[in-house]
Amino acid sequence: MGPDDPRYRSLALRAYNRRFHGKPEQIRLVGSTEDVVRAVDEAVRTKRRIAVRSGGHCFENFVDDPDVRLLIDMVAMTQVGYDKRRNAFMVEAGATLGEVYRKLFLGWGVTIPGGTCPSVGAGGHICGGGYGALCRMYGLTVDHLFAVEVVVVDRSGKARSVVATREPSDPNRDLWWAHTGAGGGNFGIVTRYWFRSPDAQGTDPGGLLPRPPSTVLSYSLDWPWAELDRDSFVRLMRNYGEWGERNSAPGSPAAALYGEFALSGKPSETIGISGQVTADSGAERILDDLVTTLGRGVGARPVRQSSTLPWLASATQAISGDSTSFDRRLKLKSGYRRRRCTDQQIATAYRHLTRADHDDPNGHLFINTYGGRVNTVHPGTTAMPHRDSIFLVGFLAGWQGAAEDSRHLTWVREFYRDFYAGGGGVPAGEDDDGAFINYADADLADPRYNTSGTPWHALYYKDDYARLQQVKRRWDPRDVFHHALSIRPA
């Protein structure tokens, strides 16, 4: 469909981040892998730049770019089911995480450990190494990925679909590996994923993926900004970091607890941590230990709320913010931490969150629990190399109106730069472990903002980049699929 089609505007503006606007000549709604092959063939033949959208939650202009002339929209490819022939669960790339959780659980009592925002699409979330509330117990989504179907373009310019599996004998295995953490838009268009845990035995579908608990303890802890000065703020966040250092080892009982500590800037009234404890027993005890630890030496007491929910109800309601505002403009930056944030970093956070010249409650720092089972997978087994961190840190600015772009972008860039002052303005310090590709940040490739001497691809992929370039050379030799942070041809 073109711009004259009444559906065009709804699809063109389906993206989560309204900072970027594309005007493709055509949007192709696809319903099958064959549809995608035909669309890619057409784009290559007519020499039009191509992009793909599943959930639309990309934080950079990888899809909504004026240079993209043909946009393939996966919104109609939402099937989820058991594939008896592959003895694995099939998920089409357009399915949202909420749909995936609901269908896998109601159908077979299983799940994948994906993200906490149910409207995110499977397409980009999974291949970027998606994580979520169950990751400390069950690892990342890609740790359970058995196969992937990708539409690729060969050197002659011909599109075709390829299924690549993790089987050692599969001649296409390198393509599977590249989709276990390298992110989307690099090698082709993912149409379907198949999941089966590496240690699964037999052919009973109910035993092929993790079985979530029947219930979870959903909780929130909120501290009033009015009761926190700089010293108590530093102490509170130090306590949180020390709790993470003690409770993020693989197999730790406290790996059942997942938390997202959202530190919203003033003039928001509170800062707080929310999440869930997935233990079938002992959940209150684990949460009590967290609350006790956080309160040591901090005068302010949190407002505590908790309730026991069926797991599916918890999984299909957003823990993370999921605004549907028509004009939500965003900038997100990230960093993995092997240890707690230093007192200096926390004091830096306090300064930026309480700046008088940026009194916006939509700008915040978040520090999410990580580690546990994630860190049992050896780097190189998947293309997700960040396997020894205990926190994932994010810096988010959100606002409405293009006139406010400069103010909010300056704030989040200065915050990030100062927080990582010891690493050249990026997470390249001794206790840092790079950045998360699904929180894409083109600033990392810009020498104005990255003065560390560490290239952007090392922050995202570490030592795996050369191997990813080999995969790129084999499967996308014409560099048909590219964006600002895509794998560069060798």
Short mmCIF file of C-alpha atoms in Angstrom, two decimals:
data_model
loop_
_atom_site.label_atom_id
_atom_site.label_comp_id
_atom_site.label_asym_id
_atom_site.label_seq_id
_atom_site.Cartn_x
_atom_site.Cartn_y
_atom_site.Cartn_z
CA MET A 1 0.00 0.00 0.00
CA GLY A 2 1.08 3.56 -0.69
CA PRO A 3 0.43 6.93 0.95
CA ASP A 4 -3.03 7.18 -0.67
CA ASP A 5 -4.24 4.03 1.12
CA PRO A 6 -6.32 4.88 4.23
CA ARG A 7 -4.33 2.27 6.20
CA TYR A 8 -0.98 3.82 5.36
CA ARG A 9 -0.84 6.50 8.05
CA SER A 10 -1.75 4.09 10.85
CA LEU A 11 1.03 1.72 9.84
CA ALA A 12 3.58 4.43 9.10
CA LEU A 13 3.06 5.92 12.58
CA ARG A 14 2.96 2.61 14.45
CA ALA A 15 6.42 3.15 15.97
CA TYR A 16 6.91 3.61 19.71
CA ASN A 17 9.47 6.43 19.40
CA ARG A 18 8.03 9.48 17.63
CA ARG A 19 11.40 11.22 17.33
CA PHE A 20 11.74 9.54 13.96
CA HIS A 21 9.40 9.59 10.99
CA GLY A 22 9.76 7.67 7.77
CA LYS A 23 7.87 8.10 4.52
CA PRO A 24 8.22 4.81 2.67
CA GLU A 25 6.89 4.67 -0.85
CA GLN A 26 5.20 1.43 0.04
CA ILE A 27 4.28 -0.57 3.14
CA ARG A 28 3.86 -4.28 2.62
CA LEU A 29 1.64 -6.15 5.06
CA VAL A 30 2.89 -9.71 4.92
CA GLY A 31 1.15 -12.86 6.09
CA SER A 32 3.69 -15.54 5.22
CA THR A 33 7.35 -16.18 4.59
CA GLU A 34 6.58 -16.33 0.88
CA ASP A 35 5.13 -12.82 1.07
CA VAL A 36 8.36 -11.59 2.65
CA VAL A 37 10.49 -13.25 -0.05
CA ARG A 38 8.44 -11.55 -2.76
CA ALA A 39 8.64 -8.17 -1.03
CA VAL A 40 12.42 -8.40 -0.59
CA ASP A 41 12.87 -9.50 -4.19
CA GLU A 42 10.90 -6.46 -5.31
CA ALA A 43 12.93 -4.09 -3.14
CA VAL A 44 16.24 -5.45 -4.42
CA ARG A 45 15.09 -5.44 -8.03
CA THR A 46 13.90 -1.83 -7.83
CA LYS A 47 16.92 -0.77 -5.74
CA ARG A 48 14.84 0.48 -2.83
CA ARG A 49 16.13 0.47 0.71
CA ILE A 50 14.20 -1.94 2.87
CA ALA A 51 13.34 -2.15 6.58
CA VAL A 52 11.13 -4.39 8.69
CA ARG A 53 8.83 -3.71 11.66
CA SER A 54 7.36 -6.17 14.15
CA GLY A 55 6.41 -4.53 17.45
CA GLY A 56 7.76 -1.11 16.56
CA HIS A 57 9.75 -0.52 19.77
CA CYS A 58 13.05 0.44 18.15
CA PHE A 59 14.69 3.37 19.98
CA GLU A 60 16.67 4.65 16.97
CA ASN A 61 15.81 5.37 13.33
CA PHE A 62 16.63 1.89 12.04
CA VAL A 63 13.10 1.57 10.61
CA ASP A 64 11.68 5.09 10.55
CA ASP A 65 14.32 6.59 8.29
CA PRO A 66 13.55 8.80 5.28
CA ASP A 67 15.91 6.65 3.19
CA VAL A 68 13.71 3.55 3.70
CA ARG A 69 11.53 3.21 0.62
CA LEU A 70 9.83 -0.15 1.30
CA LEU A 71 8.70 -1.11 4.79
CA ILE A 72 7.73 -4.70 5.53
CA ASP A 73 5.24 -4.86 8.40
CA MET A 74 4.97 -8.18 10.26
CA VAL A 75 1.88 -7.25 12.29
CA ALA A 76 -0.21 -9.99 10.64
CA MET A 77 2.32 -12.79 11.30
CA THR A 78 1.33 -13.68 14.86
CA GLN A 79 1.03 -17.47 14.97
CA VAL A 80 2.35 -19.35 18.00
CA GLY A 81 2.21 -23.14 18.20
CA TYR A 82 3.93 -26.46 18.64
CA ASP A 83 5.78 -27.79 15.60
CA LYS A 84 5.78 -31.57 15.94
CA ARG A 85 8.24 -32.03 13.07
CA ARG A 86 10.92 -29.94 14.81
CA ASN A 87 9.77 -30.84 18.31
CA ALA A 88 9.85 -27.16 19.18
CA PHE A 89 7.52 -24.21 19.61
CA MET A 90 7.14 -21.91 16.62
CA VAL A 91 6.68 -18.16 17.11
CA GLU A 92 6.13 -15.84 14.15
CA ALA A 93 8.04 -12.58 14.25
CA GLY A 94 4.97 -10.34 14.41
CA ALA A 95 3.60 -11.89 17.59
CA THR A 96 3.77 -9.68 20.66
CA LEU A 97 5.32 -10.99 23.85
CA GLY A 98 1.93 -10.89 25.54
CA GLU A 99 0.49 -13.12 22.82
CA VAL A 100 3.45 -15.48 23.07
CA TYR A 101 3.15 -15.82 26.86
CA ARG A 102 -0.61 -16.39 26.70
CA LYS A 103 -0.56 -19.00 23.95
CA LEU A 104 2.42 -20.97 25.26
CA PHE A 105 1.12 -21.04 28.80
CA LEU A 106 -2.54 -21.76 28.13
CA GLY A 107 -1.67 -24.32 25.48
CA TRP A 108 1.16 -26.21 27.16
CA GLY A 109 1.99 -24.61 30.52
CA VAL A 110 5.38 -23.29 29.35
CA THR A 111 6.97 -19.95 28.52
CA ILE A 112 10.09 -18.16 27.33
CA PRO A 113 11.89 -15.71 29.68
CA GLY A 114 11.17 -12.57 27.68
CA GLY A 115 10.52 -8.94 28.53
CA THR A 116 8.06 -7.21 30.82
CA CYS A 117 6.40 -5.05 28.16
CA PRO A 118 3.75 -7.28 26.54
CA SER A 119 3.32 -5.10 23.42
CA VAL A 120 6.93 -5.61 22.28
CA GLY A 121 7.19 -7.73 19.14
CA ALA A 122 9.03 -11.02 19.12
CA GLY A 123 10.87 -10.13 15.92
CA GLY A 124 13.52 -7.75 17.27
CA HIS A 125 13.27 -8.60 20.96
CA ILE A 126 14.46 -12.17 20.62
CA CYS A 127 17.35 -11.76 18.19
CA GLY A 128 18.76 -8.98 20.38
CA GLY A 129 18.99 -11.31 23.38
CA GLY A 130 15.77 -10.30 25.11
CA TYR A 131 15.61 -10.48 28.90
CA GLY A 132 12.85 -10.09 31.45
CA ALA A 133 11.34 -11.01 34.79
CA LEU A 134 12.29 -14.70 34.52
CA CYS A 135 15.82 -14.27 33.18
CA ARG A 136 17.55 -14.72 36.54
CA MET A 137 15.86 -18.10 36.86
CA TYR A 138 15.80 -19.31 33.24
CA GLY A 139 18.29 -17.22 31.25
CA LEU A 140 17.62 -15.17 28.14
CA THR A 141 15.16 -15.87 25.34
CA VAL A 142 18.04 -16.80 23.04
CA ASP A 143 19.27 -19.43 25.49
CA HIS A 144 16.19 -21.43 24.46
CA LEU A 145 16.27 -20.64 20.74
CA PHE A 146 16.46 -23.79 18.64
CA ALA A 147 15.98 -22.43 15.12
CA VAL A 148 15.26 -19.32 13.12
CA GLU A 149 13.82 -18.75 9.65
CA VAL A 150 15.34 -15.78 7.83
CA VAL A 151 14.73 -14.26 4.41
CA VAL A 152 18.17 -13.46 3.01
CA VAL A 153 19.54 -12.08 -0.26
CA ASP A 154 22.38 -13.82 -2.08
CA ARG A 155 25.17 -12.22 -4.07
CA SER A 156 23.11 -12.29 -7.27
CA GLY A 157 20.33 -10.31 -5.58
CA LYS A 158 17.89 -13.21 -5.24
CA ALA A 159 15.85 -13.48 -2.03
CA ARG A 160 15.15 -16.83 -0.38
CA SER A 161 14.21 -18.20 3.01
CA VAL A 162 16.64 -20.22 5.11
CA VAL A 163 16.04 -22.18 8.31
CA ALA A 164 19.07 -22.32 10.57
CA THR A 165 19.25 -24.41 13.74
CA ARG A 166 21.63 -24.81 16.65
CA GLU A 167 22.40 -28.41 15.63
CA PRO A 168 26.20 -28.77 15.29
CA SER A 169 25.74 -30.55 11.95
CA ASP A 170 23.62 -27.76 10.44
CA PRO A 171 25.57 -26.02 7.63
CA ASN A 172 23.53 -22.88 8.37
CA ARG A 173 24.31 -22.87 12.09
CA ASP A 174 26.25 -19.61 11.89
CA LEU A 175 23.06 -17.83 10.85
CA TRP A 176 21.26 -19.24 13.91
CA TRP A 177 24.13 -18.12 16.14
CA ALA A 178 24.06 -14.59 14.74
CA HIS A 179 20.40 -14.31 15.77
CA THR A 180 21.14 -15.12 19.40
CA GLY A 181 22.11 -11.59 20.41
CA ALA A 182 23.30 -9.49 17.46
CA GLY A 183 20.00 -7.64 17.08
CA GLY A 184 17.73 -7.11 14.09
CA GLY A 185 18.30 -5.59 10.67
CA ASN A 186 21.70 -7.20 10.10
CA PHE A 187 21.46 -10.35 8.01
CA GLY A 188 17.92 -10.63 6.68
CA ILE A 189 14.32 -10.62 7.87
CA VAL A 190 13.32 -13.08 10.58
CA THR A 191 9.93 -14.61 9.88
CA ARG A 192 9.78 -17.42 12.46
CA TYR A 193 11.56 -18.62 15.58
CA TRP A 194 11.51 -22.07 17.14
CA PHE A 195 12.15 -22.68 20.83
CA ARG A 196 13.30 -25.73 22.73
CA SER A 197 15.53 -25.60 25.80
CA PRO A 198 18.99 -27.14 25.24
CA ASP A 199 18.50 -29.60 28.10
CA ALA A 200 14.95 -30.63 27.12
CA GLN A 201 14.33 -34.35 26.71
CA GLY A 202 11.62 -36.29 24.92
CA THR A 203 8.72 -35.13 22.79
CA ASP A 204 6.21 -33.98 25.41
CA PRO A 205 5.66 -30.29 24.57
CA GLY A 206 5.12 -29.52 28.25
CA GLY A 207 8.73 -30.44 28.95
CA LEU A 208 10.46 -28.50 26.18
CA LEU A 209 10.54 -25.02 27.75
CA PRO A 210 10.58 -23.57 31.27
CA ARG A 211 7.39 -23.94 33.30
CA PRO A 212 6.63 -20.71 35.15
CA PRO A 213 5.29 -20.77 38.71
CA SER A 214 1.53 -20.85 39.18
CA THR A 215 1.62 -17.53 41.05
CA VAL A 216 4.01 -14.65 41.61
CA LEU A 217 4.32 -12.04 44.32
CA SER A 218 4.02 -8.70 42.54
CA TYR A 219 5.46 -5.82 44.54
CA SER A 220 6.36 -2.15 44.57
CA LEU A 221 8.43 -0.11 47.01
CA ASP A 222 8.28 3.69 46.78
CA TRP A 223 10.37 6.30 48.61
CA PRO A 224 9.23 9.96 48.73
CA TRP A 225 11.75 12.30 47.14
CA ALA A 226 10.95 14.78 49.91
CA GLU A 227 12.49 12.42 52.48
CA LEU A 228 15.72 11.73 50.57
CA ASP A 229 18.75 13.97 50.66
CA ARG A 230 21.97 13.25 48.80
CA ASP A 231 23.46 11.05 51.54
CA SER A 232 20.35 8.93 52.07
CA PHE A 233 19.92 8.56 48.29
CA VAL A 234 23.50 7.32 47.96
CA ARG A 235 23.03 4.93 50.86
CA LEU A 236 19.78 3.55 49.45
CA MET A 237 21.30 2.84 46.06
CA ARG A 238 24.45 1.42 47.61
CA ASN A 239 22.28 -0.99 49.60
CA TYR A 240 20.48 -2.02 46.42
CA GLY A 241 23.80 -2.63 44.68
CA GLU A 242 25.16 -4.66 47.57
CA TRP A 243 21.99 -6.78 47.62
CA GLY A 244 22.56 -7.48 43.93
CA GLU A 245 26.18 -8.45 44.53
CA ARG A 246 25.10 -10.99 47.15
CA ASN A 247 22.07 -12.39 45.34
CA SER A 248 22.86 -12.67 41.64
CA ALA A 249 24.89 -15.87 41.50
CA PRO A 250 23.45 -18.71 39.40
CA GLY A 251 21.25 -20.86 41.60
CA SER A 252 20.78 -18.25 44.29
CA PRO A 253 17.30 -18.55 45.88
CA ALA A 254 16.97 -14.77 45.48
CA ALA A 255 17.32 -15.14 41.69
CA ALA A 256 13.55 -15.64 41.93
CA LEU A 257 13.29 -11.88 42.54
CA TYR A 258 13.27 -9.48 39.64
CA GLY A 259 13.24 -5.72 40.14
CA GLU A 260 13.31 -2.55 38.09
CA PHE A 261 14.49 0.38 40.22
CA ALA A 262 13.12 3.48 38.48
CA LEU A 263 14.77 6.70 39.67
CA SER A 264 12.55 9.38 38.21
CA GLY A 265 13.77 12.94 38.29
CA LYS A 266 12.15 15.60 40.38
CA PRO A 267 9.47 16.88 40.45
CA SER A 268 8.09 13.32 40.50
CA GLU A 269 7.04 12.57 44.05
CA THR A 270 8.76 9.21 44.46
CA ILE A 271 11.41 6.82 43.28
CA GLY A 272 10.79 3.13 43.53
CA ILE A 273 11.43 -0.47 42.64
CA SER A 274 8.77 -2.75 41.22
CA GLY A 275 8.84 -6.31 40.04
CA GLN A 276 7.95 -9.80 41.11
CA VAL A 277 9.18 -12.77 43.08
CA THR A 278 8.51 -15.99 41.20
CA ALA A 279 9.21 -18.46 43.97
CA ASP A 280 6.27 -20.80 44.66
CA SER A 281 7.32 -20.72 48.30
CA GLY A 282 9.39 -18.25 50.30
CA ALA A 283 8.48 -15.23 48.16
CA GLU A 284 7.60 -13.04 51.14
CA ARG A 285 10.85 -13.97 52.87
CA ILE A 286 12.91 -12.99 49.82
CA LEU A 287 11.08 -9.68 49.50
CA ASP A 288 11.45 -9.03 53.26
CA ASP A 289 15.21 -9.50 52.93
CA LEU A 290 15.35 -6.98 50.09
CA VAL A 291 13.34 -4.42 52.06
CA THR A 292 15.49 -4.89 55.16
CA THR A 293 18.69 -4.51 53.16
CA LEU A 294 17.48 -1.40 51.37
CA GLY A 295 16.51 0.26 54.64
CA ARG A 296 19.87 0.00 56.39
CA GLY A 297 21.05 3.49 57.27
CA VAL A 298 18.26 5.13 55.29
CA GLY A 299 15.84 7.20 57.35
CA ALA A 300 13.07 7.22 54.77
CA ARG A 301 10.77 4.22 54.78
CA PRO A 302 9.16 2.96 51.58
CA VAL A 303 5.49 2.55 50.89
CA ARG A 304 5.22 -1.19 50.32
CA GLN A 305 2.52 -2.81 48.24
CA SER A 306 2.32 -6.43 47.15
CA SER A 307 -0.20 -8.91 45.90
CA THR A 308 -0.19 -12.51 44.77
CA LEU A 309 -1.19 -12.87 41.13
CA PRO A 310 -1.50 -15.77 38.72
CA TRP A 311 1.71 -15.84 36.69
CA LEU A 312 -0.04 -15.19 33.38
CA ALA A 313 -1.85 -12.13 34.72
CA SER A 314 1.48 -10.72 35.87
CA ALA A 315 3.24 -11.52 32.59
CA THR A 316 0.63 -9.86 30.41
CA GLN A 317 0.42 -6.60 32.32
CA ALA A 318 3.29 -4.18 31.87
CA ILE A 319 5.88 -3.84 34.63
CA SER A 320 7.80 -1.39 32.44
CA GLY A 321 6.15 1.77 31.15
CA ASP A 322 4.35 1.22 27.84
CA SER A 323 2.98 4.57 26.84
CA THR A 324 0.68 4.77 23.85
CA SER A 325 0.94 8.56 23.66
CA PHE A 326 0.74 9.78 20.07
CA ASP A 327 3.78 12.01 20.40
CA ARG A 328 6.12 10.21 22.78
CA ARG A 329 9.73 11.04 21.93
CA LEU A 330 12.46 8.96 23.50
CA LYS A 331 16.19 8.58 23.96
CA LEU A 332 17.54 5.51 25.74
CA LYS A 333 21.11 4.63 26.71
CA SER A 334 22.35 1.57 28.59
CA GLY A 335 25.19 -0.15 30.39
CA TYR A 336 25.84 -3.50 32.04
CA ARG A 337 27.39 -3.55 35.51
CA ARG A 338 29.48 -6.38 36.97
CA ARG A 339 29.32 -4.77 40.42
CA ARG A 340 27.15 -2.20 42.13
CA CYS A 341 27.30 1.38 40.97
CA THR A 342 30.00 3.35 42.80
CA ASP A 343 29.10 6.01 45.34
CA GLN A 344 30.45 8.58 42.89
CA GLN A 345 28.15 7.32 40.15
CA ILE A 346 25.18 7.37 42.53
CA ALA A 347 26.01 10.94 43.60
CA THR A 348 26.21 11.86 39.92
CA ALA A 349 22.76 10.34 39.43
CA TYR A 350 21.39 12.35 42.34
CA ARG A 351 22.80 15.56 40.86
CA HIS A 352 21.26 15.01 37.44
CA LEU A 353 17.93 13.76 38.76
CA THR A 354 17.55 16.85 40.95
CA ARG A 355 18.83 19.46 38.50
CA ALA A 356 16.82 22.67 38.67
CA ASP A 357 17.22 23.19 34.90
CA HIS A 358 15.63 19.83 34.07
CA ASP A 359 12.57 19.50 36.27
CA ASP A 360 10.97 16.71 34.24
CA PRO A 361 9.61 13.56 35.91
CA ASN A 362 9.78 11.63 32.61
CA GLY A 363 13.59 11.57 32.67
CA HIS A 364 14.94 8.76 34.77
CA LEU A 365 17.61 6.22 35.53
CA PHE A 366 16.63 2.59 35.91
CA ILE A 367 18.71 -0.21 37.39
CA ASN A 368 17.30 -3.66 36.65
CA THR A 369 18.34 -6.88 38.34
CA TYR A 370 20.26 -9.25 36.08
CA GLY A 371 22.61 -12.22 36.36
CA GLY A 372 21.57 -15.56 37.82
CA ARG A 373 21.00 -18.16 35.12
CA VAL A 374 21.99 -15.64 32.42
CA ASN A 375 25.58 -15.93 33.58
CA THR A 376 25.79 -19.73 33.24
CA VAL A 377 26.13 -19.55 29.45
CA HIS A 378 29.69 -19.24 28.23
CA PRO A 379 30.37 -16.18 26.02
CA GLY A 380 30.53 -17.31 22.41
CA THR A 381 27.86 -19.96 22.83
CA THR A 382 25.44 -17.28 21.73
CA ALA A 383 26.01 -13.89 20.13
CA MET A 384 24.99 -12.25 23.41
CA PRO A 385 28.41 -11.74 25.10
CA HIS A 386 27.30 -10.03 28.35
CA ARG A 387 27.42 -12.99 30.68
CA ASP A 388 28.93 -11.75 33.93
CA SER A 389 26.79 -8.75 34.88
CA ILE A 390 24.42 -8.34 37.81
CA PHE A 391 22.61 -5.16 36.73
CA LEU A 392 21.45 -3.59 33.50
CA VAL A 393 21.38 0.20 33.80
CA GLY A 394 19.31 2.46 31.59
CA PHE A 395 19.08 6.22 31.07
CA LEU A 396 15.77 7.30 29.60
CA ALA A 397 14.44 10.66 28.51
CA GLY A 398 10.84 10.91 27.38
CA TRP A 399 8.99 14.01 26.23
CA GLN A 400 6.44 15.38 23.83
CA GLY A 401 7.03 17.88 21.07
CA ALA A 402 10.00 18.37 18.74
CA ALA A 403 10.68 21.79 20.24
CA GLU A 404 11.88 20.03 23.40
CA ASP A 405 14.33 17.69 21.65
CA SER A 406 17.50 19.61 22.35
CA ARG A 407 16.81 20.13 26.05
CA HIS A 408 16.06 16.50 26.80
CA LEU A 409 18.76 15.04 24.57
CA THR A 410 21.34 17.30 26.20
CA TRP A 411 20.21 16.22 29.66
CA VAL A 412 20.40 12.47 29.02
CA ARG A 413 23.71 12.74 27.15
CA GLU A 414 25.32 14.76 29.93
CA PHE A 415 23.95 12.37 32.56
CA TYR A 416 25.40 9.35 30.72
CA ARG A 417 28.72 11.08 30.08
CA ASP A 418 29.17 12.05 33.72
CA PHE A 419 28.00 8.69 35.07
CA TYR A 420 30.64 6.95 32.93
CA ALA A 421 33.30 9.63 33.28
CA GLY A 422 35.85 6.98 34.21
CA GLY A 423 35.23 5.07 30.98
CA GLY A 424 35.38 7.86 28.43
CA GLY A 425 31.69 8.67 28.67
CA VAL A 426 30.53 5.12 27.90
CA PRO A 427 30.30 1.83 29.87
CA ALA A 428 33.90 0.81 29.20
CA GLY A 429 35.27 0.92 32.77
CA GLU A 430 36.66 -2.00 34.74
CA ASP A 431 33.29 -2.95 36.27
CA ASP A 432 31.27 -2.18 33.14
CA ASP A 433 30.38 -4.73 30.51
CA GLY A 434 29.30 -2.69 27.52
CA ALA A 435 25.78 -1.92 26.32
CA PHE A 436 22.60 -3.72 25.25
CA ILE A 437 21.91 -3.71 21.51
CA ASN A 438 18.13 -3.79 22.00
CA TYR A 439 18.48 -0.43 23.74
CA ALA A 440 20.12 0.88 20.60
CA ASP A 441 22.06 4.13 21.02
CA ALA A 442 23.69 5.61 17.91
CA ASP A 443 25.68 8.00 20.13
CA LEU A 444 28.07 5.14 20.91
CA ALA A 445 29.32 5.33 17.32
CA ASP A 446 29.79 9.10 17.52
CA PRO A 447 33.21 10.36 18.71
CA ARG A 448 31.53 13.45 20.18
CA TYR A 449 29.91 11.24 22.80
CA ASN A 450 32.20 8.21 22.93
CA THR A 451 35.71 9.36 23.83
CA SER A 452 36.78 6.04 25.34
CA GLY A 453 38.74 4.65 22.41
CA THR A 454 36.44 1.60 22.61
CA PRO A 455 34.50 1.23 19.34
CA TRP A 456 30.71 0.94 19.44
CA HIS A 457 30.78 -2.65 18.25
CA ALA A 458 33.04 -3.70 21.12
CA LEU A 459 30.54 -2.23 23.58
CA TYR A 460 27.72 -4.22 22.03
CA TYR A 461 29.45 -7.40 20.85
CA LYS A 462 32.87 -7.50 22.55
CA ASP A 463 35.11 -10.09 20.87
CA ASP A 464 32.30 -11.53 18.75
CA TYR A 465 32.26 -8.74 16.19
CA ALA A 466 34.72 -10.29 13.74
CA ARG A 467 32.71 -13.51 13.79
CA LEU A 468 29.51 -11.57 13.14
CA GLN A 469 31.18 -9.87 10.20
CA GLN A 470 31.92 -13.28 8.71
CA VAL A 471 28.26 -14.19 9.02
CA LYS A 472 27.35 -10.88 7.39
CA ARG A 473 29.68 -11.54 4.49
CA ARG A 474 28.15 -14.97 3.90
CA TRP A 475 24.45 -14.18 4.30
CA ASP A 476 24.14 -10.53 3.25
CA PRO A 477 27.03 -9.96 0.82
CA ARG A 478 25.26 -6.99 -0.82
CA ASP A 479 24.60 -5.27 2.54
CA VAL A 480 20.90 -5.08 1.74
CA PHE A 481 20.01 -4.99 5.44
CA HIS A 482 21.72 -2.11 7.22
CA HIS A 483 21.21 0.76 9.63
CA ALA A 484 23.30 3.08 11.80
CA LEU A 485 24.54 0.28 14.09
CA SER A 486 24.32 -2.73 11.81
CA ILE A 487 27.13 -5.23 11.42
CA ARG A 488 29.52 -3.79 8.86
CA PRO A 489 30.71 -6.01 6.00
CA ALA A 490 34.26 -7.14 6.61
#
